[in-house]
Each structure stands twice: as structure tokens, then as C-alpha cells.
mmCIF file of C-alpha atoms and ligand atoms in Angstrom:
data_model
loop_
_atom_site.group_PDB
_atom_site.id
_atom_site.type_symbol
_atom_site.label_atom_id
_atom_site.label_comp_id
_atom_site.label_asym_id
_atom_site.label_seq_id
_atom_site.Cartn_x
_atom_site.Cartn_y
_atom_site.Cartn_z
ATOM 1 C CA MET A 288 152.480 57.046 60.798
ATOM 2 C CA GLY A 289 153.048 59.907 58.354
ATOM 3 C CA ASP A 290 151.547 63.371 58.816
ATOM 4 C CA GLU A 291 149.455 62.975 55.685
ATOM 5 C CA ARG A 292 147.739 59.780 56.898
ATOM 6 C CA THR A 293 147.287 61.214 60.415
ATOM 7 C CA GLY A 294 145.675 64.325 58.936
ATOM 8 C CA LEU A 295 143.317 62.214 56.839
ATOM 9 C CA ILE A 296 142.224 60.116 59.823
ATOM 10 C CA VAL A 297 141.806 63.097 62.147
ATOM 11 C CA GLY A 298 139.773 64.839 59.438
ATOM 12 C CA ASP A 299 137.481 61.806 59.094
ATOM 13 C CA ILE A 300 137.014 61.545 62.880
ATOM 14 C CA LEU A 301 136.047 65.220 63.006
ATOM 15 C CA GLU A 302 133.615 64.827 60.128
ATOM 16 C CA ALA A 303 131.967 61.838 61.889
ATOM 17 C CA VAL A 304 131.654 63.787 65.173
ATOM 18 C CA ARG A 305 130.302 66.901 63.407
ATOM 19 C CA ASP A 306 127.720 64.692 61.710
ATOM 20 C CA VAL A 307 126.590 63.334 65.124
ATOM 21 C CA ILE A 308 126.325 66.889 66.496
ATOM 22 C CA ARG A 309 124.155 67.923 63.541
ATOM 23 C CA ARG A 310 121.948 64.815 63.529
ATOM 24 C CA HIS A 311 121.240 64.973 67.265
ATOM 25 C CA ARG A 312 121.252 68.781 67.503
ATOM 26 C CA VAL A 313 123.667 68.535 70.429
ATOM 27 C CA SER A 314 123.025 71.466 72.767
ATOM 28 C CA TYR A 315 125.639 73.740 74.375
ATOM 29 C CA PRO A 316 125.232 72.134 77.843
ATOM 30 C CA GLU A 317 125.559 68.658 76.280
ATOM 31 C CA TYR A 318 128.655 69.739 74.376
ATOM 32 C CA ARG A 319 130.261 71.165 77.540
ATOM 33 C CA ARG A 320 129.343 68.041 79.502
ATOM 34 C CA ALA A 321 131.007 65.842 76.875
ATOM 35 C CA ILE A 322 134.212 67.867 77.094
ATOM 36 C CA GLU A 323 134.166 67.721 80.915
ATOM 37 C CA PHE A 324 133.685 63.954 80.684
ATOM 38 C CA LEU A 325 136.687 63.506 78.372
ATOM 39 C CA ALA A 326 138.853 65.835 80.465
ATOM 40 C CA GLY A 327 137.869 63.940 83.631
ATOM 41 C CA ALA A 328 138.609 60.552 82.058
ATOM 42 C CA GLY A 329 142.006 61.864 80.947
ATOM 43 C CA GLN A 330 142.819 63.306 84.376
ATOM 44 C CA ALA A 331 141.849 60.035 86.046
ATOM 45 C CA GLY A 332 144.165 58.115 83.671
ATOM 46 C CA GLU A 333 141.158 56.198 82.403
ATOM 47 C CA LEU A 334 141.411 56.844 78.666
ATOM 48 C CA PRO A 335 143.544 53.754 77.853
ATOM 49 C CA LEU A 336 141.008 51.485 79.575
ATOM 50 C CA LEU A 337 138.010 53.257 78.033
ATOM 51 C CA CYS A 338 139.468 53.175 74.509
ATOM 52 C CA ASP A 339 140.650 49.558 74.769
ATOM 53 C CA VAL A 340 137.212 48.437 75.951
ATOM 54 C CA LEU A 341 135.323 50.283 73.229
ATOM 55 C CA LEU A 342 137.676 50.352 70.241
ATOM 56 C CA GLU A 343 140.716 48.075 70.400
ATOM 57 C CA SER A 344 139.073 44.904 69.071
ATOM 58 C CA VAL A 345 138.190 46.774 65.865
ATOM 59 C CA VAL A 346 141.832 47.795 65.433
ATOM 60 C CA ASP A 347 142.825 44.158 65.956
ATOM 61 C CA GLU A 348 140.238 42.987 63.400
ATOM 62 C CA THR A 349 141.340 45.433 60.746
ATOM 63 C CA THR A 350 145.069 44.904 61.241
ATOM 64 C CA ARG A 351 146.112 42.385 58.629
ATOM 65 C CA GLN A 352 146.725 38.971 60.178
ATOM 66 C CA ALA A 353 149.824 37.150 58.942
ATOM 67 C CA PRO A 354 148.523 34.215 56.819
ATOM 68 C CA GLY A 355 148.851 30.848 58.562
ATOM 69 C CA ALA A 356 149.741 32.393 61.920
ATOM 70 C CA THR A 357 147.737 32.065 65.136
ATOM 71 C CA ASP A 358 145.023 34.723 65.299
ATOM 72 C CA SER A 359 146.080 37.874 67.074
ATOM 73 C CA ASN A 360 143.981 39.361 69.852
ATOM 74 C CA VAL A 361 143.810 42.655 71.740
ATOM 75 C CA GLU A 362 146.654 43.572 74.087
ATOM 76 C CA GLY A 363 144.374 45.516 76.421
ATOM 77 C CA PRO A 364 145.499 48.070 78.997
ATOM 78 C CA PHE A 365 147.156 45.701 81.496
ATOM 79 C CA PHE A 366 150.429 44.811 79.749
ATOM 80 C CA ALA A 367 153.627 45.911 81.512
ATOM 81 C CA ALA A 368 156.987 45.856 79.729
ATOM 82 C CA GLY A 369 160.000 44.404 81.527
ATOM 83 C CA ALA A 370 158.506 41.323 83.207
ATOM 84 C CA PRO A 371 161.070 38.951 84.785
ATOM 85 C CA GLU A 372 162.907 36.606 82.414
ATOM 86 C CA LEU A 373 162.165 33.085 83.579
ATOM 87 C CA GLY A 374 164.146 31.028 81.029
ATOM 88 C CA ALA A 375 163.088 27.718 79.497
ATOM 89 C CA ALA A 376 161.315 24.744 81.027
ATOM 90 C CA ALA A 377 163.356 21.554 81.275
ATOM 91 C CA GLY A 378 160.254 19.641 80.120
ATOM 92 C CA ASP A 379 156.582 19.387 81.080
ATOM 93 C CA ASP A 380 157.686 17.848 84.413
ATOM 94 C CA GLU A 381 159.812 20.866 85.262
ATOM 95 C CA PRO A 382 157.780 23.839 84.087
ATOM 96 C CA VAL A 383 158.763 27.464 84.479
ATOM 97 C CA ARG A 384 156.794 29.002 87.342
ATOM 98 C CA LEU A 385 155.244 32.446 86.914
ATOM 99 C CA PRO A 386 156.055 34.662 89.907
ATOM 100 C CA MET A 387 153.260 34.178 92.425
ATOM 101 C CA ARG A 388 152.568 34.520 96.106
ATOM 102 C CA PRO A 389 153.430 31.495 98.278
ATOM 103 C CA ASP A 390 149.725 31.118 99.036
ATOM 104 C CA GLU A 391 148.480 32.188 95.576
ATOM 105 C CA PRO A 392 144.734 31.468 95.569
ATOM 106 C CA GLY A 393 143.196 29.503 92.715
ATOM 107 C CA ASP A 394 143.509 26.179 90.916
ATOM 108 C CA PRO A 395 147.041 25.275 89.825
ATOM 109 C CA LEU A 396 147.406 25.267 86.033
ATOM 110 C CA LEU A 397 150.090 23.696 83.837
ATOM 111 C CA PHE A 398 150.008 25.544 80.499
ATOM 112 C CA THR A 399 152.024 23.796 77.780
ATOM 113 C CA GLY A 400 152.439 24.020 74.037
ATOM 114 C CA THR A 401 154.791 24.407 71.109
ATOM 115 C CA VAL A 402 155.702 27.494 69.099
ATOM 116 C CA ARG A 403 156.136 26.756 65.389
ATOM 117 C CA SER A 404 156.725 28.587 62.161
ATOM 118 C CA THR A 405 154.044 28.372 59.451
ATOM 119 C CA ASP A 406 156.016 25.536 57.754
ATOM 120 C CA GLY A 407 155.584 23.479 60.940
ATOM 121 C CA SER A 408 159.188 23.732 62.156
ATOM 122 C CA PRO A 409 159.487 24.277 65.924
ATOM 123 C CA LEU A 410 160.911 27.626 67.017
ATOM 124 C CA ALA A 411 163.583 27.260 69.684
ATOM 125 C CA GLY A 412 164.377 30.382 71.712
ATOM 126 C CA ALA A 413 161.002 32.029 71.054
ATOM 127 C CA VAL A 414 159.979 34.308 73.931
ATOM 128 C CA LEU A 415 156.461 34.287 75.379
ATOM 129 C CA ASP A 416 155.701 37.350 77.470
ATOM 130 C CA VAL A 417 152.807 36.091 79.593
ATOM 131 C CA TRP A 418 150.470 38.087 81.824
ATOM 132 C CA GLN A 419 147.141 37.202 83.386
ATOM 133 C CA ALA A 420 144.610 38.093 86.048
ATOM 134 C CA ASN A 421 144.730 36.158 89.301
ATOM 135 C CA ALA A 422 141.950 33.935 90.644
ATOM 136 C CA ALA A 423 140.119 37.061 91.815
ATOM 137 C CA GLY A 424 140.251 38.590 88.317
ATOM 138 C CA ARG A 425 142.850 41.226 89.232
ATOM 139 C CA TYR A 426 146.146 42.191 87.523
ATOM 140 C CA SER A 427 149.351 42.962 89.377
ATOM 141 C CA ARG A 428 150.593 46.541 88.817
ATOM 142 C CA PHE A 429 146.994 47.705 88.316
ATOM 143 C CA ALA A 430 145.182 46.421 91.400
ATOM 144 C CA PRO A 431 146.532 47.381 94.829
ATOM 145 C CA GLY A 432 148.164 44.929 97.220
ATOM 146 C CA LEU A 433 149.703 42.502 94.705
ATOM 147 C CA PRO A 434 153.456 41.914 94.292
ATOM 148 C CA GLU A 435 154.787 43.931 91.339
ATOM 149 C CA TRP A 436 155.231 41.079 88.836
ATOM 150 C CA ASN A 437 152.664 38.634 90.179
ATOM 151 C CA LEU A 438 151.582 36.243 87.382
ATOM 152 C CA ARG A 439 153.756 37.971 84.793
ATOM 153 C CA GLY A 440 156.915 36.679 83.175
ATOM 154 C CA ARG A 441 158.901 36.032 80.014
ATOM 155 C CA VAL A 442 159.324 32.363 79.138
ATOM 156 C CA THR A 443 161.630 30.940 76.455
ATOM 157 C CA THR A 444 160.912 27.849 74.347
ATOM 158 C CA GLY A 445 163.346 24.930 74.486
ATOM 159 C CA GLY A 446 165.151 23.322 71.545
ATOM 160 C CA ASP A 447 161.947 21.561 70.484
ATOM 161 C CA GLY A 448 159.934 24.814 70.504
ATOM 162 C CA ARG A 449 158.058 23.676 73.603
ATOM 163 C CA PHE A 450 157.110 25.674 76.669
ATOM 164 C CA ALA A 451 155.630 24.585 80.000
ATOM 165 C CA ILE A 452 154.353 27.170 82.464
ATOM 166 C CA ARG A 453 153.140 26.626 86.014
ATOM 167 C CA THR A 454 150.516 29.194 86.970
ATOM 168 C CA VAL A 455 146.969 29.353 88.353
ATOM 169 C CA VAL A 456 143.714 29.364 86.397
ATOM 170 C CA PRO A 457 142.831 33.021 85.798
ATOM 171 C CA HIS A 458 139.318 34.104 86.688
ATOM 172 C CA ALA A 459 136.861 35.775 84.354
ATOM 173 C CA TYR A 460 136.693 39.395 85.382
ATOM 174 C CA ASP A 461 134.628 42.499 85.194
ATOM 175 C CA ILE A 462 136.256 45.564 83.700
ATOM 176 C CA PRO A 463 137.414 47.496 86.769
ATOM 177 C CA GLY A 464 134.716 49.889 87.926
ATOM 178 C CA GLU A 465 136.558 53.096 87.029
ATOM 179 C CA PRO A 466 133.787 55.673 87.023
ATOM 180 C CA HIS A 467 134.032 57.016 83.468
ATOM 181 C CA THR A 468 134.273 53.574 81.873
ATOM 182 C CA ALA A 469 131.471 52.240 84.062
ATOM 183 C CA GLN A 470 129.300 55.217 83.114
ATOM 184 C CA VAL A 471 129.766 54.624 79.373
ATOM 185 C CA LEU A 472 129.063 50.891 79.697
ATOM 186 C CA ARG A 473 125.912 51.661 81.673
ATOM 187 C CA LEU A 474 124.746 54.174 79.049
ATOM 188 C CA LEU A 475 125.298 51.575 76.322
ATOM 189 C CA GLY A 476 123.525 48.880 78.347
ATOM 190 C CA LEU A 477 126.653 46.677 78.325
ATOM 191 C CA GLU A 478 127.657 44.228 81.074
ATOM 192 C CA PRO A 479 131.341 44.651 81.977
ATOM 193 C CA HIS A 480 132.338 40.962 81.718
ATOM 194 C CA ARG A 481 135.426 39.452 80.064
ATOM 195 C CA PRO A 482 135.896 35.674 79.797
ATOM 196 C CA ALA A 483 138.950 34.253 81.616
ATOM 197 C CA HIS A 484 142.108 34.434 79.511
ATOM 198 C CA VAL A 485 145.882 34.370 79.499
ATOM 199 C CA HIS A 486 147.649 37.100 77.509
ATOM 200 C CA VAL A 487 150.722 36.166 75.461
ATOM 201 C CA ARG A 488 153.066 38.302 73.383
ATOM 202 C CA LEU A 489 155.357 36.119 71.283
ATOM 203 C CA GLU A 490 158.633 36.999 69.615
ATOM 204 C CA ALA A 491 160.963 34.753 67.630
ATOM 205 C CA ALA A 492 163.927 35.610 65.415
ATOM 206 C CA GLY A 493 162.954 36.095 61.762
ATOM 207 C CA HIS A 494 159.211 36.079 62.516
ATOM 208 C CA PHE A 495 156.468 38.649 62.932
ATOM 209 C CA PRO A 496 155.676 39.158 66.632
ATOM 210 C CA LEU A 497 152.204 38.152 67.759
ATOM 211 C CA THR A 498 150.026 39.477 70.573
ATOM 212 C CA THR A 499 147.124 37.222 71.463
ATOM 213 C CA GLN A 500 145.067 35.672 74.260
ATOM 214 C CA VAL A 501 144.105 32.102 75.139
ATOM 215 C CA TYR A 502 140.573 31.437 76.424
ATOM 216 C CA PHE A 503 138.937 28.378 78.026
ATOM 217 C CA ALA A 504 136.061 26.265 76.652
ATOM 218 C CA GLY A 505 132.857 26.405 78.672
ATOM 219 C CA ASP A 506 133.436 29.931 79.970
ATOM 220 C CA PRO A 507 129.963 31.511 80.109
ATOM 221 C CA TRP A 508 131.342 34.903 79.069
ATOM 222 C CA LEU A 509 132.931 33.745 75.784
ATOM 223 C CA GLU A 510 129.741 34.801 73.996
ATOM 224 C CA HIS A 511 129.351 38.010 75.999
ATOM 225 C CA ASP A 512 132.822 39.548 76.009
ATOM 226 C CA VAL A 513 132.315 43.276 76.580
ATOM 227 C CA VAL A 514 135.488 43.929 74.583
ATOM 228 C CA GLY A 515 134.240 41.739 71.701
ATOM 229 C CA ALA A 516 137.646 40.076 71.425
ATOM 230 C CA ALA A 517 137.171 36.375 72.294
ATOM 231 C CA ARG A 518 137.555 34.144 69.201
ATOM 232 C CA PRO A 519 136.786 30.410 68.854
ATOM 233 C CA SER A 520 140.248 29.801 67.315
ATOM 234 C CA LEU A 521 141.860 30.915 70.590
ATOM 235 C CA VAL A 522 139.855 28.683 72.920
ATOM 236 C CA THR A 523 141.521 25.705 74.606
ATOM 237 C CA LYS A 524 140.270 23.134 77.105
ATOM 238 C CA LEU A 525 141.061 22.910 80.813
ATOM 239 C CA GLU A 526 141.711 19.225 81.575
ATOM 240 C CA PRO A 527 141.935 17.894 85.132
ATOM 241 C CA ALA A 528 145.599 17.296 86.053
ATOM 242 C CA ASP A 529 146.873 14.029 87.566
ATOM 243 C CA GLY A 530 147.427 15.946 90.790
ATOM 244 C CA PRO A 531 145.506 19.040 91.941
ATOM 245 C CA GLY A 532 144.382 21.588 89.377
ATOM 246 C CA PHE A 533 144.279 21.581 85.590
ATOM 247 C CA THR A 534 146.387 21.389 82.450
ATOM 248 C CA CYS A 535 145.818 23.104 79.142
ATOM 249 C CA ARG A 536 147.654 23.082 75.843
ATOM 250 C CA PHE A 537 147.850 25.676 73.118
ATOM 251 C CA ASP A 538 150.234 25.632 70.148
ATOM 252 C CA PHE A 539 151.185 28.948 68.571
ATOM 253 C CA THR A 540 152.207 29.542 64.952
ATOM 254 C CA LEU A 541 154.254 32.554 63.912
ATOM 255 C CA ALA A 542 154.651 33.799 60.345
ATOM 256 C CA PRO A 543 158.142 34.362 58.899
ATOM 257 C CA ALA A 544 158.958 38.049 58.376
ATOM 258 C CA GLY A 545 159.846 39.093 54.846
HETATM 259 C C1 BEZ B 1362 142.065 42.640 78.687
HETATM 260 O O1 BEZ B 1362 142.204 41.737 77.901
HETATM 261 O O2 BEZ B 1362 142.510 42.531 79.786
HETATM 262 C C2 BEZ B 1362 141.340 43.890 78.240
HETATM 263 C C3 BEZ B 1362 141.295 44.153 76.902
HETATM 264 C C4 BEZ B 1362 140.648 45.292 76.463
HETATM 265 C C5 BEZ B 1362 140.040 46.128 77.395
HETATM 266 C C6 BEZ B 1362 140.094 45.833 78.750
HETATM 267 C C7 BEZ B 1362 140.749 44.699 79.188
HETATM 268 FE FE1 FE B 1363 143.087 40.688 80.238
#
């Protein structure tokens, strides 16, 4: 982003904040308390979470979506670069397994689909970087006591653009109770719930990358997502599997670049 645009945006933010100070006649103690709050959130490493909860879905909405592509969705604060490369499934019967504990709690889930270009042609060799909460609603690398890459991995599509991933059904979760974020949500009267979802970042040669999430029909929090990110176009259905657990299918479409 160029200096000129940054200056314009920073100027507008300042003008908006000055307007709030004037309208509410913010007092000196209130002003100092606000600065202490921001400094404390920064020191606690909580600003990414706080900003993603309150602001990121607006950035996602206003970022131009590639026509014909699957809707994008917020990345959120729990992505970690460098997840293990898991290769391609040999078919729905031999899915790629996300790294998980031998006794990983939760319902087994087979997540399948096809990645296509907007003209309908399947995209072989597309990479899906997948990350999700576990059945207790917690993310590896952010919650203590979980193996580093638990329920995270990079999966490649086969020659027919298909992928098949063995995982567990993620649980809906509450935004972790970090004190600054919790305090803001309480002040705003917001419940901290997010519907269950699987995050996916897709990349394929010659196509715009896509960051999105897949949600599940019937989740009571779809209508009450504190982040305001859940979209009907990204909802799929959990179907009972032949064996234990569930299957779900979601096809992704990527737009050609240039
Ligand atoms: C998430 O999808 O995990 C998330 C997104 C925005 C804020 C917090 C969490
Ligand atoms: Fe998430």
C-alpha cells in the first residue's frame, strides 16, 4: 500500500476518532483509560484477535470477490503458515488424514469435493491449506496441550481436481476468553459464539488464491456469529457416513488470474 493511500486512511481514522471524542465529550480519565486498554491488549498479544473479531469481516466484504469464484471468508487469527504437506488422496476410499492424536475426540468426518476453475474445468494440483478447531473448539498452536500441527495440513487435489480429507467434525466455539476481547464483547452486549467451521486457503497455478471457511447446516450459531462472517453460500450438510461419523462435500471454484 502506497504512502499516499496509507496517509489518507490514517487521516480518516483520526477524524472519525476525534469526532467521537467531541460528540461524547470524552474526559481525561476516559482518554487515559482507553490508551491503557490498547497498550494492555497489545502487550498481551491480543490485538490480532480483537481486530479480527470486530473488523475483519468488513474487510472481507469490501475486498472485491473474483466473479464466479467461491465466496471468500475471513482468515481469522488462528492460521499458521507451514502446515505439513500431506499430498493427494488416492480416492474417496483412501483420503488424506489431517494430523491428529491417536485418540482424537469427536465424530470422524470425511470431507470431499472438487476444485474447479470458473469455466468448470477441474484443477489438478491445487493446494488446500486446511485448519480447524478440534471437537472441544480449540486450535493447535493457540491452545495449550495440543500437538503442534493437530488438525492442520496442506492437501493437494488429484488429476480430477478432487480432494478427500479424513478429519473430525469441528465444534462450534466461543472466542477464547482473553480479557481485553471479552471485555469489549461484554460492553457491546455480544455473545462470543462462532458456528463450527473448517478453514481453507486454496492456491492453484494461474488462479487467484482464495481464503474461505465451510460451515454446517443446522448449526444454531450460523445466525449469531459474533464475527459476522458465516454466509449461506458456504454452508454444507453433514451426512451420516456408512460407518461411524459423517461425510460432507463442498466444491470450490477459483477464478483465473489475469
Ligand atoms: C475464526 O474463524 O477462527 C475467527 C475469525 C475471526 C475472529 C476470531 C476467530
Ligand atoms: Fe476459526
